[in-house]
């Protein structure tokens, strides 16, 4: 059976799980409603106490939606960070923290890290297995956007050769991401540093924007990319080329005039070559080569633990909500206890009265649960926009099978438990209920 289950497509497995979760509620409905059609009475009760019913449904929708929104948001954040690191196959840097270096190179978080020298860069860039070896230079910003020094090959690779305008041909020309406030033709003077600590008078050289790359859902959407030579030059350093060389941009660089780079983004010619390069440039005390995807995988493992904790919290919350739902159904059943007692007094079967109460409760629960799916999607969408605005990582909202299964399990469990308030209505003496 296990082999047959594993052979099924993922969608078929999810559908079967959904059916299994809803089966208790469906069986309860078949047993309770067998031979009865209390639809008209249920509609009358729903309309007669419509405001109380609306509040009850809203509480169910909000409680279910909050749990769904948190789980969907975690999955969206995981997908967004993976997409942001998609173009960064491997990074070579000085020995240190892989997490710190990944945050600096991939997610453009300001960090103080040591530099690699020119000999190291040339060893990486001239390796026959390397297709792209781009040095990065951090430290400057403009209007909240980081200014990153790099090479034209990296910009072409990052944008998949979809640069609007043209590539830079001069030292003080720039390519901007789609999320910056700059447009082609604009000029700007970068500030030294980031945020409130930025020194806006440190540099006097002005850049002109000549190109723009399309949005790719990563922090690089807000990056301003310039020739790495210009970053070195405005900080009073050599530009990577010998003084008697012609003015040029990009590699090859002269190791004697290479000021250093905190990170080299490497794209190998093939996947096996990527692993070979990691082994070659992982040298104790000299260089550190790592895969940002592997660092994210470790982070996802931690996030997986957080997800389990969140799922447990959501489950506990749903149990508390289920208990509150039962209490609410007991209270609601008191509203029409006299009407049900009159039905019993004129000879309505006990099972018919139970069918009315259960159908009424199941209708409220089903409506609240379905609205909870929509509420969860809306909550995840709002949270996704907030996270995207704060981190520049594209986080999109989506409701997956896990959320649908959560709602189905909640609906099924509460539908079965709704037999308790329905049964309690039948226990009340008829005359006492009529007099109430």
Short mmCIF file of C-alpha atoms in Angstrom, two decimals:
data_model
loop_
_atom_site.label_atom_id
_atom_site.label_comp_id
_atom_site.label_asym_id
_atom_site.label_seq_id
_atom_site.Cartn_x
_atom_site.Cartn_y
_atom_site.Cartn_z
CA UNK A 1 0.00 0.00 0.00
CA UNK A 2 2.84 2.39 0.78
CA UNK A 3 4.31 1.84 -2.68
CA UNK A 4 0.94 2.49 -4.34
CA UNK A 5 0.52 5.68 -2.30
CA UNK A 6 3.96 6.97 -3.27
CA UNK A 7 3.23 6.24 -6.93
CA UNK A 8 0.19 8.53 -6.88
CA UNK A 9 0.63 12.12 -8.13
CA UNK A 10 0.94 14.72 -5.38
CA UNK A 11 -2.41 16.28 -6.30
CA UNK A 12 -4.16 12.90 -6.06
CA UNK A 13 -2.61 12.34 -2.62
CA UNK A 14 -3.81 15.76 -1.46
CA UNK A 15 -7.34 15.10 -2.72
CA UNK A 16 -7.47 11.74 -0.93
CA UNK A 17 -6.24 13.37 2.30
CA UNK A 18 -8.96 16.01 1.92
CA UNK A 19 -11.63 13.35 1.47
CA UNK A 20 -10.35 11.44 4.50
CA UNK A 21 -10.47 14.60 6.63
CA UNK A 22 -14.02 15.43 5.55
CA UNK A 23 -15.27 11.85 5.86
CA UNK A 24 -16.32 12.08 9.57
CA UNK A 25 -18.42 15.17 8.83
CA UNK A 26 -19.98 13.54 5.77
CA UNK A 27 -20.83 10.36 7.69
CA UNK A 28 -22.33 12.45 10.51
CA UNK A 29 -24.48 14.31 7.99
CA UNK A 30 -25.71 11.05 6.45
CA UNK A 31 -26.64 9.62 9.84
CA UNK A 32 -28.27 12.76 11.27
CA UNK A 33 -30.13 13.84 8.12
CA UNK A 34 -31.26 10.41 6.97
CA UNK A 35 -34.93 10.70 6.06
CA UNK A 36 -35.20 14.40 6.98
CA UNK A 37 -34.95 17.67 5.02
CA UNK A 38 -34.95 20.48 7.62
CA UNK A 39 -33.76 23.11 5.16
CA UNK A 40 -36.71 25.50 5.51
CA UNK A 41 -36.53 25.56 9.32
CA UNK A 42 -32.76 26.03 9.26
CA UNK A 43 -33.08 28.98 6.87
CA UNK A 44 -35.71 30.51 9.14
CA UNK A 45 -33.43 30.19 12.18
CA UNK A 46 -30.51 31.67 10.26
CA UNK A 47 -32.61 34.67 9.24
CA UNK A 48 -34.38 35.12 12.58
CA UNK A 49 -31.07 35.41 14.47
CA UNK A 50 -29.02 36.77 11.57
CA UNK A 51 -26.94 39.30 13.55
CA UNK A 52 -25.88 36.78 16.18
CA UNK A 53 -25.15 34.29 13.40
CA UNK A 54 -23.08 36.87 11.49
CA UNK A 55 -20.94 37.61 14.54
CA UNK A 56 -20.46 33.88 15.17
CA UNK A 57 -19.41 33.25 11.55
CA UNK A 58 -17.04 36.23 11.61
CA UNK A 59 -15.29 34.94 14.74
CA UNK A 60 -14.80 31.53 13.12
CA UNK A 61 -13.48 33.12 9.90
CA UNK A 62 -11.00 35.34 11.75
CA UNK A 63 -9.66 32.54 13.97
CA UNK A 64 -9.26 30.14 11.04
CA UNK A 65 -7.81 32.85 8.79
CA UNK A 66 -5.12 33.87 11.26
CA UNK A 67 -3.72 30.34 11.43
CA UNK A 68 -3.85 29.93 7.66
CA UNK A 69 -2.23 33.32 7.07
CA UNK A 70 0.78 32.56 9.26
CA UNK A 71 1.47 29.19 7.64
CA UNK A 72 1.02 30.56 4.10
CA UNK A 73 3.29 33.50 4.90
CA UNK A 74 6.09 31.21 6.08
CA UNK A 75 5.91 29.25 2.83
CA UNK A 76 5.88 32.46 0.78
CA UNK A 77 8.95 33.78 2.60
CA UNK A 78 10.77 30.50 1.99
CA UNK A 79 9.95 30.63 -1.72
CA UNK A 80 10.91 34.30 -1.96
CA UNK A 81 14.33 33.88 -0.37
CA UNK A 82 15.07 30.89 -2.61
CA UNK A 83 14.16 32.95 -5.68
CA UNK A 84 16.34 35.83 -4.51
CA UNK A 85 19.38 33.54 -4.26
CA UNK A 86 18.69 31.77 -7.56
CA UNK A 87 21.37 33.67 -9.51
CA UNK A 88 24.08 33.15 -6.90
CA UNK A 89 25.43 29.67 -7.55
CA UNK A 90 28.59 30.09 -5.48
CA UNK A 91 30.37 32.82 -3.55
CA UNK A 92 34.08 32.98 -2.78
CA UNK A 93 35.12 35.19 0.13
CA UNK A 94 37.61 35.43 2.95
CA UNK A 95 37.10 32.87 5.75
CA UNK A 96 34.33 33.79 8.14
CA UNK A 97 30.59 33.37 8.54
CA UNK A 98 28.79 31.98 5.50
CA UNK A 99 25.53 33.47 6.75
CA UNK A 100 27.02 36.95 7.12
CA UNK A 101 28.61 36.76 3.68
CA UNK A 102 25.39 35.49 2.08
CA UNK A 103 23.38 38.32 3.68
CA UNK A 104 25.91 40.82 2.36
CA UNK A 105 26.29 39.51 -1.20
CA UNK A 106 22.81 38.14 -1.92
CA UNK A 107 20.55 40.25 0.30
CA UNK A 108 22.75 43.38 0.31
CA UNK A 109 22.86 43.77 4.08
CA UNK A 110 25.71 46.10 5.14
CA UNK A 111 28.49 44.10 6.78
CA UNK A 112 32.14 44.63 7.68
CA UNK A 113 34.02 41.73 6.08
CA UNK A 114 37.67 41.15 5.07
CA UNK A 115 38.84 41.50 1.46
CA UNK A 116 40.29 39.09 -1.07
CA UNK A 117 43.42 40.21 -2.93
CA UNK A 118 44.10 40.40 -6.65
CA UNK A 119 45.95 37.10 -6.86
CA UNK A 120 42.96 35.29 -5.38
CA UNK A 121 40.55 36.99 -7.76
CA UNK A 122 42.72 36.18 -10.79
CA UNK A 123 42.99 32.55 -9.67
CA UNK A 124 39.20 32.34 -9.60
CA UNK A 125 38.46 34.31 -12.76
CA UNK A 126 41.02 32.53 -14.93
CA UNK A 127 39.96 29.04 -13.83
CA UNK A 128 38.78 27.15 -16.94
CA UNK A 129 35.69 25.92 -15.07
CA UNK A 130 34.50 29.50 -14.39
CA UNK A 131 32.02 31.22 -16.68
CA UNK A 132 31.42 34.39 -14.62
CA UNK A 133 33.57 35.69 -11.74
CA UNK A 134 32.26 39.05 -10.56
CA UNK A 135 33.91 41.05 -7.76
CA UNK A 136 31.55 43.04 -5.55
CA UNK A 137 32.29 46.34 -3.80
CA UNK A 138 29.95 47.67 -1.11
CA UNK A 139 29.80 50.72 1.11
CA UNK A 140 27.93 53.50 -0.72
CA UNK A 141 24.26 54.28 -1.19
CA UNK A 142 21.80 56.73 -2.73
CA UNK A 143 18.29 57.46 -1.46
CA UNK A 144 18.27 54.19 0.50
CA UNK A 145 19.50 52.09 -2.44
CA UNK A 146 22.90 50.39 -2.13
CA UNK A 147 25.53 51.26 -4.72
CA UNK A 148 27.31 48.05 -5.74
CA UNK A 149 30.50 47.98 -7.76
CA UNK A 150 30.76 44.99 -10.08
CA UNK A 151 31.39 44.00 -13.70
CA UNK A 152 29.30 44.26 -16.85
CA UNK A 153 29.26 40.46 -17.19
CA UNK A 154 27.53 40.11 -13.84
CA UNK A 155 24.88 42.72 -14.71
CA UNK A 156 24.20 40.90 -17.98
CA UNK A 157 23.96 37.56 -16.13
CA UNK A 158 21.76 38.98 -13.36
CA UNK A 159 19.35 40.58 -15.84
CA UNK A 160 19.49 37.66 -18.29
CA UNK A 161 20.69 40.17 -20.91
CA UNK A 162 17.47 42.19 -20.58
CA UNK A 163 18.99 45.61 -19.86
CA UNK A 164 16.71 48.47 -20.82
CA UNK A 165 18.84 51.24 -22.33
CA UNK A 166 22.48 50.20 -22.66
CA UNK A 167 25.39 48.83 -20.70
CA UNK A 168 27.86 51.27 -19.19
CA UNK A 169 30.85 52.31 -21.26
CA UNK A 170 32.27 54.95 -18.91
CA UNK A 171 33.56 54.74 -15.34
CA UNK A 172 30.77 56.90 -13.91
CA UNK A 173 27.77 55.36 -15.61
CA UNK A 174 25.28 53.16 -13.75
CA UNK A 175 22.67 50.45 -14.24
CA UNK A 176 19.76 50.52 -11.78
CA UNK A 177 17.25 47.95 -10.59
CA UNK A 178 13.53 48.29 -11.27
CA UNK A 179 12.82 49.15 -7.63
CA UNK A 180 15.02 52.24 -7.40
CA UNK A 181 13.81 55.84 -7.62
CA UNK A 182 16.13 56.53 -10.56
CA UNK A 183 15.32 56.46 -14.25
CA UNK A 184 17.51 56.36 -17.34
CA UNK A 185 19.10 59.76 -17.84
CA UNK A 186 19.10 60.72 -14.15
CA UNK A 187 22.29 61.74 -12.38
CA UNK A 188 23.17 61.23 -8.72
CA UNK A 189 26.03 61.58 -6.24
CA UNK A 190 26.38 58.56 -3.91
CA UNK A 191 26.69 58.88 -0.15
CA UNK A 192 29.30 56.98 1.83
CA UNK A 193 27.57 54.46 4.06
CA UNK A 194 23.92 53.50 4.53
CA UNK A 195 20.88 54.88 6.32
CA UNK A 196 21.16 57.59 8.95
CA UNK A 197 24.93 57.10 9.20
CA UNK A 198 25.50 57.89 5.52
CA UNK A 199 27.90 60.75 4.75
CA UNK A 200 26.35 62.66 1.84
CA UNK A 201 29.34 64.91 1.34
CA UNK A 202 32.03 62.26 1.16
CA UNK A 203 31.95 61.85 -2.64
CA UNK A 204 31.79 64.52 -5.30
CA UNK A 205 31.69 62.35 -8.41
CA UNK A 206 28.35 62.11 -10.19
CA UNK A 207 26.97 59.01 -11.92
CA UNK A 208 24.62 58.98 -14.90
CA UNK A 209 22.03 56.22 -15.23
CA UNK A 210 22.26 54.61 -18.67
CA UNK A 211 20.34 51.35 -18.14
CA UNK A 212 17.74 49.56 -16.07
CA UNK A 213 17.22 45.86 -15.40
CA UNK A 214 13.80 44.20 -14.98
CA UNK A 215 12.44 43.22 -11.58
CA UNK A 216 13.55 39.78 -10.36
CA UNK A 217 12.04 39.71 -6.85
CA UNK A 218 15.28 40.14 -4.91
CA UNK A 219 17.01 42.97 -2.99
CA UNK A 220 18.97 43.62 -6.18
CA UNK A 221 15.80 45.26 -7.55
CA UNK A 222 16.79 48.30 -5.43
CA UNK A 223 20.49 48.11 -6.21
CA UNK A 224 22.46 50.65 -8.21
CA UNK A 225 25.20 48.81 -10.12
CA UNK A 226 28.30 50.70 -11.23
CA UNK A 227 31.73 49.69 -12.56
CA UNK A 228 33.78 48.39 -9.67
CA UNK A 229 36.62 50.62 -10.85
CA UNK A 230 34.57 53.71 -9.99
CA UNK A 231 33.94 52.53 -6.40
CA UNK A 232 37.63 51.98 -5.89
CA UNK A 233 38.51 55.32 -7.49
CA UNK A 234 36.16 57.52 -5.44
CA UNK A 235 37.60 55.96 -2.27
CA UNK A 236 41.13 56.96 -3.32
CA UNK A 237 42.23 53.46 -4.31
CA UNK A 238 43.75 52.01 -7.45
CA UNK A 239 41.26 50.95 -10.09
CA UNK A 240 42.60 47.43 -10.66
CA UNK A 241 44.63 48.35 -13.74
CA UNK A 242 48.20 49.53 -14.16
CA UNK A 243 48.61 53.32 -14.50
CA UNK A 244 50.08 53.03 -18.00
CA UNK A 245 47.22 50.81 -19.20
CA UNK A 246 44.46 52.24 -21.36
CA UNK A 247 41.31 53.31 -19.58
CA UNK A 248 39.31 50.13 -19.40
CA UNK A 249 36.50 48.58 -17.41
CA UNK A 250 36.31 45.03 -16.20
CA UNK A 251 38.76 42.13 -16.07
CA UNK A 252 41.52 41.19 -16.43
CA UNK A 253 42.83 43.01 -13.39
CA UNK A 254 46.43 43.60 -12.41
CA UNK A 255 46.94 41.93 -9.03
CA UNK A 256 49.39 44.67 -7.97
CA UNK A 257 46.70 47.35 -8.41
CA UNK A 258 43.70 45.36 -7.20
CA UNK A 259 42.36 47.03 -4.01
CA UNK A 260 40.42 43.96 -2.89
CA UNK A 261 36.88 42.66 -2.93
CA UNK A 262 34.78 41.23 -0.11
CA UNK A 263 33.12 38.64 -2.33
CA UNK A 264 33.33 37.06 -5.76
CA UNK A 265 30.12 35.77 -7.31
CA UNK A 266 30.98 32.69 -9.34
CA UNK A 267 29.00 30.92 -12.03
CA UNK A 268 30.60 27.70 -13.24
CA UNK A 269 30.25 26.16 -16.68
CA UNK A 270 28.37 23.15 -15.27
CA UNK A 271 26.99 21.76 -12.03
CA UNK A 272 29.87 19.26 -11.51
CA UNK A 273 32.33 22.11 -12.08
CA UNK A 274 30.54 24.12 -9.38
CA UNK A 275 31.24 21.41 -6.79
CA UNK A 276 34.82 21.07 -8.03
CA UNK A 277 35.34 24.82 -7.66
CA UNK A 278 33.97 24.78 -4.12
CA UNK A 279 36.49 22.13 -3.15
CA UNK A 280 39.32 23.96 -4.90
CA UNK A 281 38.68 27.34 -3.29
CA UNK A 282 37.75 26.16 0.19
CA UNK A 283 41.18 26.71 1.67
CA UNK A 284 41.73 26.98 5.41
CA UNK A 285 42.89 30.44 6.36
CA UNK A 286 42.80 31.72 2.77
CA UNK A 287 39.40 31.54 1.05
CA UNK A 288 35.92 30.27 1.73
CA UNK A 289 33.71 28.96 -1.09
CA UNK A 290 30.09 28.16 -0.37
CA UNK A 291 26.70 27.74 -1.97
CA UNK A 292 24.10 30.31 -0.85
CA UNK A 293 21.48 27.66 -1.58
CA UNK A 294 23.08 25.32 0.97
CA UNK A 295 23.17 28.12 3.57
CA UNK A 296 19.49 28.79 2.90
CA UNK A 297 18.77 25.07 3.24
CA UNK A 298 20.22 25.18 6.76
CA UNK A 299 18.15 28.27 7.45
CA UNK A 300 15.07 26.47 6.10
CA UNK A 301 15.76 23.62 8.50
CA UNK A 302 15.61 26.11 11.35
CA UNK A 303 12.54 27.69 9.80
CA UNK A 304 11.09 24.19 9.52
CA UNK A 305 11.38 23.88 13.30
CA UNK A 306 9.70 27.26 13.58
CA UNK A 307 7.02 26.08 11.16
CA UNK A 308 6.38 23.03 13.33
CA UNK A 309 6.08 25.27 16.37
CA UNK A 310 3.73 27.56 14.45
CA UNK A 311 1.70 24.56 13.30
CA UNK A 312 1.48 23.32 16.87
CA UNK A 313 0.40 26.75 18.04
CA UNK A 314 -2.16 26.86 15.25
CA UNK A 315 -3.45 23.42 16.25
CA UNK A 316 -3.77 24.48 19.89
CA UNK A 317 -5.52 27.65 18.76
CA UNK A 318 -7.93 25.63 16.65
CA UNK A 319 -8.69 23.36 19.61
CA UNK A 320 -9.47 26.42 21.71
CA UNK A 321 -11.56 27.80 18.86
CA UNK A 322 -13.41 24.50 18.60
CA UNK A 323 -14.17 24.64 22.32
CA UNK A 324 -15.36 28.23 21.92
CA UNK A 325 -17.50 27.16 18.95
CA UNK A 326 -19.19 24.47 21.05
CA UNK A 327 -19.83 26.99 23.82
CA UNK A 328 -21.19 29.43 21.27
CA UNK A 329 -23.49 26.78 19.82
CA UNK A 330 -24.83 26.02 23.29
CA UNK A 331 -25.58 29.72 23.72
CA UNK A 332 -27.14 30.06 20.28
CA UNK A 333 -29.30 26.99 20.84
CA UNK A 334 -30.75 28.72 23.90
CA UNK A 335 -32.03 31.50 21.63
CA UNK A 336 -34.46 29.19 19.86
CA UNK A 337 -34.98 26.61 22.59
CA UNK A 338 -38.67 27.59 22.91
CA UNK A 339 -39.32 27.13 19.17
CA UNK A 340 -37.72 23.69 19.22
CA UNK A 341 -39.73 22.73 22.30
CA UNK A 342 -42.93 23.68 20.43
CA UNK A 343 -41.86 21.38 17.59
CA UNK A 344 -41.43 18.55 20.07
CA UNK A 345 -44.74 19.36 21.73
CA UNK A 346 -46.69 19.01 18.46
CA UNK A 347 -45.10 15.63 17.80
CA UNK A 348 -41.93 16.27 15.81
CA UNK A 349 -39.55 13.30 16.14
CA UNK A 350 -36.52 13.84 18.35
CA UNK A 351 -34.24 12.96 15.45
CA UNK A 352 -35.83 15.69 13.32
CA UNK A 353 -35.18 18.29 16.03
CA UNK A 354 -31.59 17.10 16.30
CA UNK A 355 -31.26 17.33 12.49
CA UNK A 356 -32.47 20.94 12.62
CA UNK A 357 -30.00 21.96 15.33
CA UNK A 358 -27.08 20.09 13.77
CA UNK A 359 -27.77 21.46 10.27
CA UNK A 360 -27.96 24.97 11.70
CA UNK A 361 -24.61 24.53 13.47
CA UNK A 362 -22.97 22.84 10.46
CA UNK A 363 -24.13 25.69 8.20
CA UNK A 364 -22.49 28.28 10.44
CA UNK A 365 -19.31 26.26 10.70
CA UNK A 366 -19.04 25.64 6.95
CA UNK A 367 -19.64 29.30 6.15
CA UNK A 368 -17.09 30.48 8.71
CA UNK A 369 -14.50 27.96 7.52
CA UNK A 370 -14.86 28.92 3.85
CA UNK A 371 -14.65 32.60 4.75
CA UNK A 372 -11.61 31.70 6.87
CA UNK A 373 -9.81 30.53 3.73
CA UNK A 374 -10.43 33.91 2.14
CA UNK A 375 -9.44 35.73 5.31
CA UNK A 376 -6.23 33.70 5.50
CA UNK A 377 -5.38 34.54 1.89
CA UNK A 378 -6.02 38.23 2.55
CA UNK A 379 -3.90 38.15 5.72
CA UNK A 380 -1.05 36.41 3.88
CA UNK A 381 -1.27 38.94 1.03
CA UNK A 382 -1.07 41.90 3.42
CA UNK A 383 1.80 40.36 5.39
CA UNK A 384 3.56 39.53 2.12
CA UNK A 385 3.41 43.15 0.99
CA UNK A 386 4.75 44.34 4.33
CA UNK A 387 7.65 41.86 4.23
CA UNK A 388 8.38 42.70 0.58
CA UNK A 389 8.46 46.43 1.37
CA UNK A 390 10.79 45.91 4.34
CA UNK A 391 13.17 43.31 2.87
CA UNK A 392 12.85 43.77 -0.94
CA UNK A 393 12.26 40.01 -1.15
CA UNK A 394 9.21 39.25 -3.26
CA UNK A 395 6.83 37.34 -0.99
CA UNK A 396 3.60 36.28 -2.68
CA UNK A 397 0.50 34.94 -0.95
CA UNK A 398 -0.91 31.56 -1.89
CA UNK A 399 -3.20 29.04 -0.27
CA UNK A 400 -1.89 25.50 -0.63
CA UNK A 401 -3.18 22.06 0.19
CA UNK A 402 -1.82 22.20 3.73
CA UNK A 403 -4.08 25.16 4.50
CA UNK A 404 -7.07 23.47 2.85
CA UNK A 405 -6.39 20.34 4.91
CA UNK A 406 -6.22 22.42 8.08
CA UNK A 407 -9.61 23.97 7.38
CA UNK A 408 -11.12 20.61 6.40
CA UNK A 409 -9.90 19.00 9.63
CA UNK A 410 -11.28 21.87 11.70
CA UNK A 411 -14.64 21.76 9.94
CA UNK A 412 -14.92 17.99 10.23
CA UNK A 413 -14.01 17.91 13.94
CA UNK A 414 -16.36 20.74 14.92
CA UNK A 415 -19.17 19.31 12.79
CA UNK A 416 -18.98 16.02 14.69
CA UNK A 417 -18.73 17.81 18.04
CA UNK A 418 -21.82 19.84 17.11
CA UNK A 419 -23.86 16.74 17.95
CA UNK A 420 -23.29 17.60 21.62
CA UNK A 421 -25.30 20.87 21.69
CA UNK A 422 -27.91 19.24 19.42
CA UNK A 423 -28.27 16.37 21.88
CA UNK A 424 -28.43 18.80 24.83
CA UNK A 425 -31.50 20.47 23.30
CA UNK A 426 -33.35 17.15 23.40
CA UNK A 427 -32.51 16.63 27.08
CA UNK A 428 -34.31 19.78 28.19
CA UNK A 429 -37.90 19.08 29.43
CA UNK A 430 -40.45 20.25 26.87
CA UNK A 431 -42.73 22.16 29.27
CA UNK A 432 -39.89 23.97 30.97
CA UNK A 433 -38.43 24.97 27.59
CA UNK A 434 -41.85 26.28 26.42
CA UNK A 435 -42.31 28.33 29.59
CA UNK A 436 -38.81 29.83 29.19
#
